[in-house]
PDB file of C-alpha atoms in Angstrom:
ATOM      1  CA  UNK J   1     150.142 368.732 181.601  1.00 88.00           C
ATOM      2  CA  UNK J   2     153.120 368.135 179.283  1.00 96.00           C
ATOM      3  CA  UNK J   3     153.900 369.024 175.745  1.00 97.00           C
ATOM      4  CA  UNK J   4     151.303 371.277 173.972  1.00 97.00           C
ATOM      5  CA  UNK J   5     153.528 372.535 170.993  1.00 98.00           C
ATOM      6  CA  UNK J   6     156.102 371.121 168.679  1.00 98.00           C
ATOM      7  CA  UNK J   7     157.947 373.160 166.168  1.00 98.00           C
ATOM      8  CA  UNK J   8     161.178 374.152 164.373  1.00 97.00           C
ATOM      9  CA  UNK J   9     162.616 377.382 162.908  1.00 95.00           C
ATOM     10  CA  UNK J  10     165.777 378.930 161.646  1.00 91.00           C
ATOM     11  CA  UNK J  11     168.082 380.992 163.887  1.00 84.00           C
ATOM     12  CA  UNK J  12     170.737 382.633 161.729  1.00 84.00           C
ATOM     13  CA  UNK J  13     172.051 386.126 162.937  1.00 82.00           C
ATOM     14  CA  UNK J  14     171.335 387.544 159.562  1.00 78.00           C
ATOM     15  CA  UNK J  15     167.612 387.181 160.299  1.00 85.00           C
ATOM     16  CA  UNK J  16     167.819 390.125 162.599  1.00 85.00           C
ATOM     17  CA  UNK J  17     171.313 391.736 162.046  1.00 80.00           C
ATOM     18  CA  UNK J  18     171.055 392.017 158.303  1.00 87.00           C
ATOM     19  CA  UNK J  19     167.295 392.232 157.934  1.00 84.00           C
ATOM     20  CA  UNK J  20     167.572 395.579 156.351  1.00 83.00           C
ATOM     21  CA  UNK J  21     169.846 394.351 153.573  1.00 85.00           C
ATOM     22  CA  UNK J  22     167.285 392.021 152.080  1.00 84.00           C
ATOM     23  CA  UNK J  23     164.764 393.030 149.423  1.00 87.00           C
ATOM     24  CA  UNK J  24     161.427 394.131 150.881  1.00 90.00           C
ATOM     25  CA  UNK J  25     159.594 391.094 149.549  1.00 87.00           C
ATOM     26  CA  UNK J  26     162.151 388.770 151.255  1.00 86.00           C
ATOM     27  CA  UNK J  27     161.792 390.693 154.525  1.00 88.00           C
ATOM     28  CA  UNK J  28     158.003 390.500 154.411  1.00 91.00           C
ATOM     29  CA  UNK J  29     158.136 386.749 153.672  1.00 89.00           C
ATOM     30  CA  UNK J  30     160.225 386.179 156.786  1.00 89.00           C
ATOM     31  CA  UNK J  31     158.126 388.502 159.009  1.00 91.00           C
ATOM     32  CA  UNK J  32     154.859 386.779 157.848  1.00 94.00           C
ATOM     33  CA  UNK J  33     156.248 383.262 158.251  1.00 93.00           C
ATOM     34  CA  UNK J  34     157.536 383.881 161.777  1.00 94.00           C
ATOM     35  CA  UNK J  35     154.341 385.652 162.691  1.00 96.00           C
ATOM     36  CA  UNK J  36     152.437 382.543 161.718  1.00 97.00           C
ATOM     37  CA  UNK J  37     154.748 380.538 163.970  1.00 97.00           C
ATOM     38  CA  UNK J  38     154.192 382.990 166.832  1.00 97.00           C
ATOM     39  CA  UNK J  39     150.445 382.806 166.403  1.00 98.00           C
ATOM     40  CA  UNK J  40     150.556 378.966 166.669  1.00 97.00           C
ATOM     41  CA  UNK J  41     152.700 379.162 169.806  1.00 98.00           C
ATOM     42  CA  UNK J  42     150.356 381.665 171.422  1.00 98.00           C
ATOM     43  CA  UNK J  43     147.377 379.420 170.749  1.00 97.00           C
ATOM     44  CA  UNK J  44     149.110 376.678 172.649  1.00 98.00           C
ATOM     45  CA  UNK J  45     149.554 378.910 175.758  1.00 98.00           C
ATOM     46  CA  UNK J  46     152.736 377.434 176.978  1.00 98.00           C
ATOM     47  CA  UNK J  47     153.911 377.986 180.578  1.00 97.00           C
ATOM     48  CA  UNK J  48     157.471 376.771 179.594  1.00 98.00           C
ATOM     49  CA  UNK J  49     159.457 376.922 176.375  1.00 98.00           C
ATOM     50  CA  UNK J  50     162.123 374.240 175.938  1.00 98.00           C
ATOM     51  CA  UNK J  51     164.478 375.415 173.197  1.00 98.00           C
ATOM     52  CA  UNK J  52     166.704 372.754 171.600  1.00 97.00           C
ATOM     53  CA  UNK J  53     169.470 374.722 169.909  1.00 93.00           C
ATOM     54  CA  UNK J  54     173.086 374.550 168.874  1.00 88.00           C
ATOM     55  CA  UNK J  55     175.246 377.201 170.477  1.00 81.00           C
ATOM     56  CA  UNK J  56     178.323 378.677 168.854  1.00 72.00           C
ATOM     57  CA  UNK J  57     181.249 378.552 171.273  1.00 65.00           C
ATOM     58  CA  UNK J  58     179.458 381.044 173.576  1.00 73.00           C
ATOM     59  CA  UNK J  59     179.478 378.607 176.588  1.00 76.00           C
ATOM     60  CA  UNK J  60     181.287 375.461 175.423  1.00 74.00           C
ATOM     61  CA  UNK J  61     184.731 375.256 173.857  1.00 66.00           C
ATOM     62  CA  UNK J  62     187.344 372.525 173.063  1.00 67.00           C
ATOM     63  CA  UNK J  63     188.167 372.116 176.752  1.00 70.00           C
ATOM     64  CA  UNK J  64     184.527 371.115 177.500  1.00 70.00           C
ATOM     65  CA  UNK J  65     182.200 370.135 174.668  1.00 69.00           C
ATOM     66  CA  UNK J  66     179.274 367.950 175.943  1.00 82.00           C
ATOM     67  CA  UNK J  67     177.141 366.145 173.355  1.00 82.00           C
ATOM     68  CA  UNK J  68     173.955 367.245 175.276  1.00 94.00           C
ATOM     69  CA  UNK J  69     173.462 370.007 177.849  1.00 95.00           C
ATOM     70  CA  UNK J  70     170.606 371.712 179.657  1.00 97.00           C
ATOM     71  CA  UNK J  71     170.469 374.921 181.422  1.00 95.00           C
ATOM     72  CA  UNK J  72     169.254 374.872 185.098  1.00 95.00           C
ATOM     73  CA  UNK J  73     168.784 378.508 186.148  1.00 96.00           C
ATOM     74  CA  UNK J  74     166.010 380.931 187.011  1.00 98.00           C
ATOM     75  CA  UNK J  75     167.424 383.618 184.680  1.00 97.00           C
ATOM     76  CA  UNK J  76     169.669 383.868 181.619  1.00 97.00           C
ATOM     77  CA  UNK J  77     171.124 386.783 179.756  1.00 95.00           C
ATOM     78  CA  UNK J  78     171.507 387.401 176.036  1.00 92.00           C
ATOM     79  CA  UNK J  79     172.586 387.962 173.419  1.00 94.00           C
ATOM     80  CA  UNK J  80     176.236 387.395 174.117  1.00 91.00           C
ATOM     81  CA  UNK J  81     177.037 388.990 170.714  1.00 91.00           C
ATOM     82  CA  UNK J  82     177.272 392.656 170.102  1.00 93.00           C
ATOM     83  CA  UNK J  83     173.761 394.208 170.365  1.00 93.00           C
ATOM     84  CA  UNK J  84     174.239 396.528 167.411  1.00 91.00           C
ATOM     85  CA  UNK J  85     175.472 393.726 165.206  1.00 90.00           C
ATOM     86  CA  UNK J  86     172.608 391.374 166.036  1.00 91.00           C
ATOM     87  CA  UNK J  87     170.036 394.158 166.496  1.00 94.00           C
ATOM     88  CA  UNK J  88     168.704 392.554 169.548  1.00 94.00           C
ATOM     89  CA  UNK J  89     168.995 394.494 172.859  1.00 96.00           C
ATOM     90  CA  UNK J  90     170.755 392.535 175.732  1.00 96.00           C
ATOM     91  CA  UNK J  91     168.138 391.502 178.249  1.00 96.00           C
ATOM     92  CA  UNK J  92     167.408 389.056 181.118  1.00 97.00           C
ATOM     93  CA  UNK J  93     165.392 386.079 179.987  1.00 97.00           C
ATOM     94  CA  UNK J  94     163.447 384.111 182.705  1.00 98.00           C
ATOM     95  CA  UNK J  95     164.160 380.520 183.286  1.00 98.00           C
ATOM     96  CA  UNK J  96     162.697 377.908 185.595  1.00 98.00           C
ATOM     97  CA  UNK J  97     165.320 376.049 187.558  1.00 98.00           C
ATOM     98  CA  UNK J  98     162.831 373.690 189.170  1.00 98.00           C
ATOM     99  CA  UNK J  99     161.373 372.607 185.853  1.00 98.00           C
ATOM    100  CA  UNK J 100     164.906 372.273 184.343  1.00 97.00           C
ATOM    101  CA  UNK J 101     165.901 370.078 187.249  1.00 97.00           C
ATOM    102  CA  UNK J 102     162.905 367.858 186.790  1.00 97.00           C
ATOM    103  CA  UNK J 103     163.637 367.361 183.067  1.00 98.00           C
ATOM    104  CA  UNK J 104     167.225 366.592 183.891  1.00 97.00           C
ATOM    105  CA  UNK J 105     166.389 364.031 186.608  1.00 96.00           C
ATOM    106  CA  UNK J 106     164.240 362.211 184.103  1.00 96.00           C
ATOM    107  CA  UNK J 107     166.764 362.402 181.245  1.00 96.00           C
ATOM    108  CA  UNK J 108     169.753 361.154 183.241  1.00 94.00           C
ATOM    109  CA  UNK J 109     168.208 357.626 183.287  1.00 94.00           C
ATOM    110  CA  UNK J 110     168.422 357.523 179.451  1.00 93.00           C
ATOM    111  CA  UNK J 111     170.918 360.158 178.363  1.00 92.00           C
ATOM    112  CA  UNK J 112     174.329 361.120 179.480  1.00 88.00           C
ATOM    113  CA  UNK J 113     174.137 364.891 179.594  1.00 92.00           C
ATOM    114  CA  UNK J 114     175.695 367.987 181.145  1.00 90.00           C
ATOM    115  CA  UNK J 115     173.732 370.678 183.021  1.00 92.00           C
ATOM    116  CA  UNK J 116     174.628 374.293 183.690  1.00 92.00           C
ATOM    117  CA  UNK J 117     173.482 376.888 186.195  1.00 90.00           C
ATOM    118  CA  UNK J 118     175.089 379.603 184.162  1.00 86.00           C
ATOM    119  CA  UNK J 119     174.362 380.017 180.453  1.00 88.00           C
ATOM    120  CA  UNK J 120     174.728 382.926 178.053  1.00 91.00           C
ATOM    121  CA  UNK J 121     172.300 382.926 175.158  1.00 94.00           C
ATOM    122  CA  UNK J 122     173.694 383.620 171.665  1.00 90.00           C
ATOM    123  CA  UNK J 123     171.809 384.116 168.453  1.00 85.00           C
ATOM    124  CA  UNK J 124     170.807 380.457 168.363  1.00 89.00           C
ATOM    125  CA  UNK J 125     168.261 381.139 171.051  1.00 94.00           C
ATOM    126  CA  UNK J 126     167.865 384.884 170.948  1.00 95.00           C
ATOM    127  CA  UNK J 127     166.770 385.180 167.304  1.00 95.00           C
ATOM    128  CA  UNK J 128     163.858 382.725 167.817  1.00 95.00           C
ATOM    129  CA  UNK J 129     162.833 384.458 171.049  1.00 97.00           C
ATOM    130  CA  UNK J 130     162.984 387.846 169.251  1.00 95.00           C
ATOM    131  CA  UNK J 131     160.344 386.620 166.736  1.00 96.00           C
ATOM    132  CA  UNK J 132     158.276 384.229 168.912  1.00 97.00           C
ATOM    133  CA  UNK J 133     158.298 385.702 172.453  1.00 97.00           C
ATOM    134  CA  UNK J 134     159.495 389.322 172.007  1.00 96.00           C
ATOM    135  CA  UNK J 135     158.279 390.260 175.533  1.00 96.00           C
ATOM    136  CA  UNK J 136     160.392 387.397 177.023  1.00 96.00           C
ATOM    137  CA  UNK J 137     157.402 386.454 179.094  1.00 96.00           C
ATOM    138  CA  UNK J 138     157.697 382.683 178.862  1.00 98.00           C
ATOM    139  CA  UNK J 139     160.333 380.978 180.970  1.00 98.00           C
ATOM    140  CA  UNK J 140     162.971 379.166 178.982  1.00 98.00           C
ATOM    141  CA  UNK J 141     164.783 375.831 179.419  1.00 98.00           C
ATOM    142  CA  UNK J 142     167.862 375.957 177.042  1.00 97.00           C
ATOM    143  CA  UNK J 143     169.008 372.688 175.552  1.00 97.00           C
ATOM    144  CA  UNK J 144     172.190 372.350 173.496  1.00 94.00           C
ATOM    145  CA  UNK J 145     173.217 369.586 171.082  1.00 94.00           C
ATOM    146  CA  UNK J 146     176.812 369.874 170.055  1.00 91.00           C
ATOM    147  CA  UNK J 147     176.807 370.812 166.326  1.00 78.00           C
ATOM    148  CA  UNK J 148     180.079 372.743 166.453  1.00 82.00           C
ATOM    149  CA  UNK J 149     182.911 370.389 166.658  1.00 81.00           C
ATOM    150  CA  UNK J 150     183.308 366.705 165.919  1.00 79.00           C
ATOM    151  CA  UNK J 151     182.838 364.091 166.916  1.00 90.00           C
ATOM    152  CA  UNK J 152     179.072 364.703 166.582  1.00 87.00           C
ATOM    153  CA  UNK J 153     176.387 362.651 168.221  1.00 93.00           C
ATOM    154  CA  UNK J 154     174.922 360.342 165.671  1.00 95.00           C
ATOM    155  CA  UNK J 155     171.547 361.287 164.231  1.00 96.00           C
ATOM    156  CA  UNK J 156     170.035 358.119 165.775  1.00 96.00           C
ATOM    157  CA  UNK J 157     171.137 359.250 169.148  1.00 96.00           C
ATOM    158  CA  UNK J 158     169.664 362.739 168.529  1.00 96.00           C
ATOM    159  CA  UNK J 159     166.451 360.883 167.710  1.00 96.00           C
ATOM    160  CA  UNK J 160     166.589 358.873 170.951  1.00 96.00           C
ATOM    161  CA  UNK J 161     167.357 362.145 172.785  1.00 97.00           C
ATOM    162  CA  UNK J 162     164.235 363.737 171.391  1.00 97.00           C
ATOM    163  CA  UNK J 163     162.092 360.798 172.492  1.00 96.00           C
ATOM    164  CA  UNK J 164     163.514 360.993 175.978  1.00 97.00           C
ATOM    165  CA  UNK J 165     163.116 364.711 176.094  1.00 98.00           C
ATOM    166  CA  UNK J 166     159.393 364.398 175.152  1.00 97.00           C
ATOM    167  CA  UNK J 167     158.851 361.793 177.953  1.00 97.00           C
ATOM    168  CA  UNK J 168     160.533 364.112 180.443  1.00 98.00           C
ATOM    169  CA  UNK J 169     158.442 367.125 179.388  1.00 98.00           C
ATOM    170  CA  UNK J 170     155.259 365.176 179.470  1.00 97.00           C
ATOM    171  CA  UNK J 171     155.846 364.384 183.091  1.00 97.00           C
ATOM    172  CA  UNK J 172     155.824 368.143 183.957  1.00 98.00           C
ATOM    173  CA  UNK J 173     152.771 369.931 185.349  1.00 97.00           C
ATOM    174  CA  UNK J 174     153.274 372.907 183.040  1.00 97.00           C
ATOM    175  CA  UNK J 175     152.155 373.340 179.540  1.00 98.00           C
ATOM    176  CA  UNK J 176     155.342 372.823 177.540  1.00 98.00           C
ATOM    177  CA  UNK J 177     156.378 374.106 174.096  1.00 98.00           C
ATOM    178  CA  UNK J 178     159.274 372.225 172.446  1.00 98.00           C
ATOM    179  CA  UNK J 179     161.141 374.234 169.906  1.00 98.00           C
ATOM    180  CA  UNK J 180     164.047 373.020 167.755  1.00 97.00           C
ATOM    181  CA  UNK J 181     166.127 375.769 166.110  1.00 95.00           C
ATOM    182  CA  UNK J 182     169.033 375.624 163.711  1.00 89.00           C
ATOM    183  CA  UNK J 183     169.995 376.167 160.142  1.00 79.00           C
ATOM    184  CA  UNK J 184     169.556 373.796 157.353  1.00 91.00           C
ATOM    185  CA  UNK J 185     172.100 374.603 154.533  1.00 83.00           C
ATOM    186  CA  UNK J 186     174.504 377.369 155.438  1.00 76.00           C
ATOM    187  CA  UNK J 187     178.188 377.983 155.456  1.00 72.00           C
ATOM    188  CA  UNK J 188     178.874 380.574 158.231  1.00 73.00           C
ATOM    189  CA  UNK J 189     182.278 382.177 158.331  1.00 68.00           C
ATOM    190  CA  UNK J 190     183.522 380.524 155.183  1.00 69.00           C
ATOM    191  CA  UNK J 191     184.252 381.594 151.623  1.00 73.00           C
ATOM    192  CA  UNK J 192     180.906 380.169 150.773  1.00 73.00           C
ATOM    193  CA  UNK J 193     178.925 382.164 153.253  1.00 72.00           C
ATOM    194  CA  UNK J 194     175.705 383.345 151.643  1.00 72.00           C
ATOM    195  CA  UNK J 195     175.304 380.183 149.659  1.00 83.00           C
ATOM    196  CA  UNK J 196     171.982 378.360 150.207  1.00 89.00           C
ATOM    197  CA  UNK J 197     171.220 374.826 148.841  1.00 93.00           C
ATOM    198  CA  UNK J 198     167.453 375.114 148.380  1.00 94.00           C
ATOM    199  CA  UNK J 199     167.107 371.585 146.994  1.00 95.00           C
ATOM    200  CA  UNK J 200     168.701 370.192 150.146  1.00 94.00           C
ATOM    201  CA  UNK J 201     166.587 372.335 152.403  1.00 95.00           C
ATOM    202  CA  UNK J 202     163.314 371.499 150.749  1.00 96.00           C
ATOM    203  CA  UNK J 203     164.063 367.770 150.740  1.00 97.00           C
ATOM    204  CA  UNK J 204     164.954 367.860 154.431  1.00 96.00           C
ATOM    205  CA  UNK J 205     161.758 369.749 155.234  1.00 97.00           C
ATOM    206  CA  UNK J 206     159.794 367.223 153.210  1.00 97.00           C
ATOM    207  CA  UNK J 207     161.261 364.395 155.231  1.00 96.00           C
ATOM    208  CA  UNK J 208     160.649 366.351 158.513  1.00 96.00           C
ATOM    209  CA  UNK J 209     157.067 367.188 157.820  1.00 96.00           C
ATOM    210  CA  UNK J 210     156.421 363.596 156.809  1.00 95.00           C
ATOM    211  CA  UNK J 211     158.155 362.613 160.151  1.00 94.00           C
ATOM    212  CA  UNK J 212     160.022 359.900 158.121  1.00 94.00           C
ATOM    213  CA  UNK J 213     162.389 358.582 160.777  1.00 95.00           C
ATOM    214  CA  UNK J 214     164.322 356.382 158.365  1.00 95.00           C
ATOM    215  CA  UNK J 215     164.745 359.125 155.815  1.00 95.00           C
ATOM    216  CA  UNK J 216     165.904 361.574 158.429  1.00 95.00           C
ATOM    217  CA  UNK J 217     168.396 359.281 159.962  1.00 96.00           C
ATOM    218  CA  UNK J 218     169.756 358.334 156.535  1.00 97.00           C
ATOM    219  CA  UNK J 219     171.787 361.524 156.183  1.00 96.00           C
ATOM    220  CA  UNK J 220     175.557 360.893 156.529  1.00 95.00           C
ATOM    221  CA  UNK J 221     177.624 363.729 157.935  1.00 93.00           C
ATOM    222  CA  UNK J 222     179.836 363.642 154.871  1.00 94.00           C
ATOM    223  CA  UNK J 223     176.716 364.260 152.687  1.00 95.00           C
ATOM    224  CA  UNK J 224     175.474 367.001 154.958  1.00 92.00           C
ATOM    225  CA  UNK J 225     178.833 368.753 155.080  1.00 89.00           C
ATOM    226  CA  UNK J 226     179.124 368.591 151.234  1.00 93.00           C
ATOM    227  CA  UNK J 227     175.533 369.636 150.452  1.00 93.00           C
ATOM    228  CA  UNK J 228     174.582 371.854 153.360  1.00 82.00           C
ATOM    229  CA  UNK J 229     177.797 373.152 154.847  1.00 84.00           C
ATOM    230  CA  UNK J 230     179.084 372.830 158.459  1.00 82.00           C
ATOM    231  CA  UNK J 231     175.984 374.812 159.519  1.00 82.00           C
ATOM    232  CA  UNK J 232     173.865 371.914 158.156  1.00 82.00           C
ATOM    233  CA  UNK J 233     175.107 369.696 161.016  1.00 90.00           C
ATOM    234  CA  UNK J 234     172.504 371.509 163.079  1.00 91.00           C
ATOM    235  CA  UNK J 235     169.784 369.288 161.600  1.00 94.00           C
ATOM    236  CA  UNK J 236     170.319 367.324 164.866  1.00 94.00           C
ATOM    237  CA  UNK J 237     168.220 369.830 166.761  1.00 96.00           C
ATOM    238  CA  UNK J 238     165.359 369.522 164.179  1.00 96.00           C
ATOM    239  CA  UNK J 239     165.540 365.754 164.090  1.00 96.00           C
ATOM    240  CA  UNK J 240     165.176 365.713 167.939  1.00 96.00           C
ATOM    241  CA  UNK J 241     161.903 367.559 167.681  1.00 97.00           C
ATOM    242  CA  UNK J 242     160.529 365.098 164.945  1.00 96.00           C
ATOM    243  CA  UNK J 243     161.376 362.289 167.418  1.00 96.00           C
ATOM    244  CA  UNK J 244     159.595 364.171 170.122  1.00 96.00           C
ATOM    245  CA  UNK J 245     156.454 364.224 168.038  1.00 95.00           C
ATOM    246  CA  UNK J 246     156.379 360.413 168.025  1.00 85.00           C
ATOM    247  CA  UNK J 247     155.346 359.889 164.448  1.00 68.00           C
ATOM    248  CA  UNK J 248     151.811 359.687 163.207  1.00 65.00           C
ATOM    249  CA  UNK J 249     150.165 362.656 161.545  1.00 72.00           C
ATOM    250  CA  UNK J 250     152.340 364.748 159.209  1.00 88.00           C
ATOM    251  CA  UNK J 251     153.681 368.094 160.139  1.00 95.00           C
ATOM    252  CA  UNK J 252     153.130 371.438 158.349  1.00 97.00           C
ATOM    253  CA  UNK J 253     155.622 373.687 156.734  1.00 97.00           C
ATOM    254  CA  UNK J 254     154.582 377.260 157.472  1.00 97.00           C
ATOM    255  CA  UNK J 255     157.089 378.860 155.140  1.00 94.00           C
ATOM    256  CA  UNK J 256     160.486 378.444 153.520  1.00 94.00           C
ATOM    257  CA  UNK J 257     162.392 381.343 151.868  1.00 89.00           C
ATOM    258  CA  UNK J 258     165.886 381.287 150.619  1.00 84.00           C
ATOM    259  CA  UNK J 259     167.547 384.702 151.113  1.00 80.00           C
ATOM    260  CA  UNK J 260     171.314 385.148 150.461  1.00 81.00           C
ATOM    261  CA  UNK J 261     171.382 388.335 152.517  1.00 80.00           C
ATOM    262  CA  UNK J 262     170.484 386.226 155.607  1.00 83.00           C
ATOM    263  CA  UNK J 263     173.063 383.502 154.609  1.00 80.00           C
ATOM    264  CA  UNK J 264     170.327 380.906 155.196  1.00 84.00           C
ATOM    265  CA  UNK J 265     167.094 379.521 154.024  1.00 85.00           C
ATOM    266  CA  UNK J 266     164.534 380.762 156.517  1.00 88.00           C
ATOM    267  CA  UNK J 267     161.877 378.287 157.673  1.00 92.00           C
ATOM    268  CA  UNK J 268     159.284 377.425 160.223  1.00 96.00           C
ATOM    269  CA  UNK J 269     157.326 374.245 160.616  1.00 97.00           C
ATOM    270  CA  UNK J 270     155.049 372.607 163.179  1.00 97.00           C
ATOM    271  CA  UNK J 271     154.139 369.070 164.166  1.00 96.00           C
ATOM    272  CA  UNK J 272     150.797 367.976 165.811  1.00 94.00           C
ATOM    273  CA  UNK J 273     151.036 367.013 169.421  1.00 94.00           C
ATOM    274  CA  UNK J 274     149.882 363.403 169.586  1.00 89.00           C
ATOM    275  CA  UNK J 275     149.896 361.069 172.559  1.00 81.00           C
ATOM    276  CA  UNK J 276     153.117 358.971 172.669  1.00 73.00           C
ATOM    277  CA  UNK J 277     151.787 356.265 174.961  1.00 56.00           C
ATOM    278  CA  UNK J 278     151.386 356.027 178.749  1.00 47.00           C
ATOM    279  CA  UNK J 279     153.262 358.648 180.722  1.00 43.00           C
ATOM    280  CA  UNK J 280     156.172 357.294 182.659  1.00 43.00           C
ATOM    281  CA  UNK J 281     157.824 358.473 185.867  1.00 42.00           C
ATOM    282  CA  UNK J 282     161.166 357.324 187.470  1.00 38.00           C
ATOM    283  CA  UNK J 283     161.475 355.714 190.866  1.00 38.00           C
ATOM    284  CA  UNK J 284     164.123 356.867 193.346  1.00 34.00           C
ATOM    285  CA  UNK J 285     165.839 353.547 192.789  1.00 40.00           C
ATOM    286  CA  UNK J 286     165.933 354.020 189.089  1.00 39.00           C
ATOM    287  CA  UNK J 287     163.935 352.480 186.284  1.00 40.00           C
ATOM    288  CA  UNK J 288     160.496 353.260 185.007  1.00 40.00           C
ATOM    289  CA  UNK J 289     157.229 353.394 186.939  1.00 38.00           C
ATOM    290  CA  UNK J 290     153.936 353.598 184.963  1.00 38.00           C
ATOM    291  CA  UNK J 291     151.856 356.691 185.647  1.00 37.00           C
ATOM    292  CA  UNK J 292     148.064 355.997 185.465  1.00 36.00           C
ATOM    293  CA  UNK J 293     146.198 357.911 182.807  1.00 40.00           C
ATOM    294  CA  UNK J 294     143.770 360.053 184.765  1.00 34.00           C
ATOM    295  CA  UNK J 295     141.240 359.939 181.863  1.00 37.00           C
ATOM    296  CA  UNK J 296     141.368 356.148 181.358  1.00 38.00           C
ATOM    297  CA  UNK J 297     138.314 354.214 182.417  1.00 36.00           C
ATOM    298  CA  UNK J 298     138.561 352.473 185.812  1.00 29.00           C
TER     299      UNK J 298
END
């Protein structure tokens, strides 16, 4: 079946752990915005949720920092953070090792990536799941793009990764939802924590919803670090989803709300799922093999 949903959202720990510290109007804006995102996801009826996120030294550290990594397990556990601090109870999240393996076997022809049979979820995945699949009833394939420690993968490579990920997911028999999650502007753990650059955020979201490849790839890391903080490096996860959408019709911003109590500008946006050309499979010898379109005229 392939991809049936494409979207992005924020994932900061403050969105659950400090939810009570925000004004009531801010809380309601976030709850309503994420509820819209959840409704869109439920309409798509995914069998599999592929989450492109940026983890925070929960699984990878300086002795092993892959640019791209995928989980390949039938179960995961999270959150790795303190449950009381994050306000999300620790639980087992279902995976799908066979689907993960199929995605990986496609990707390795185009992307050098790591894969892991053990993966602890931190807030980068658990906060989105808390709002979108609170019953944890959709199997997850976790994907990590290194946004923690330089050298960072170039944005052009994140775009190419998103394209390859779409092709791999379209080859699956399941209905697949692709979700990118990260911050836009935020300065976690620094003296500027709580700062939000709303102008930067809204301009990025404008470029994203327009699916303007050139504009999205025009960001330099120096600019992002200056204007959006080191948390802004996570735009790579969001750029990958724009690439997976393949261009064409514009996306839709469901909401954006800047709340200092959450230390981030909260957002959710979706892209239409459009055909990206003929599906492709890979031969055992390597290389692409065209897959006939079952709906094409004979």
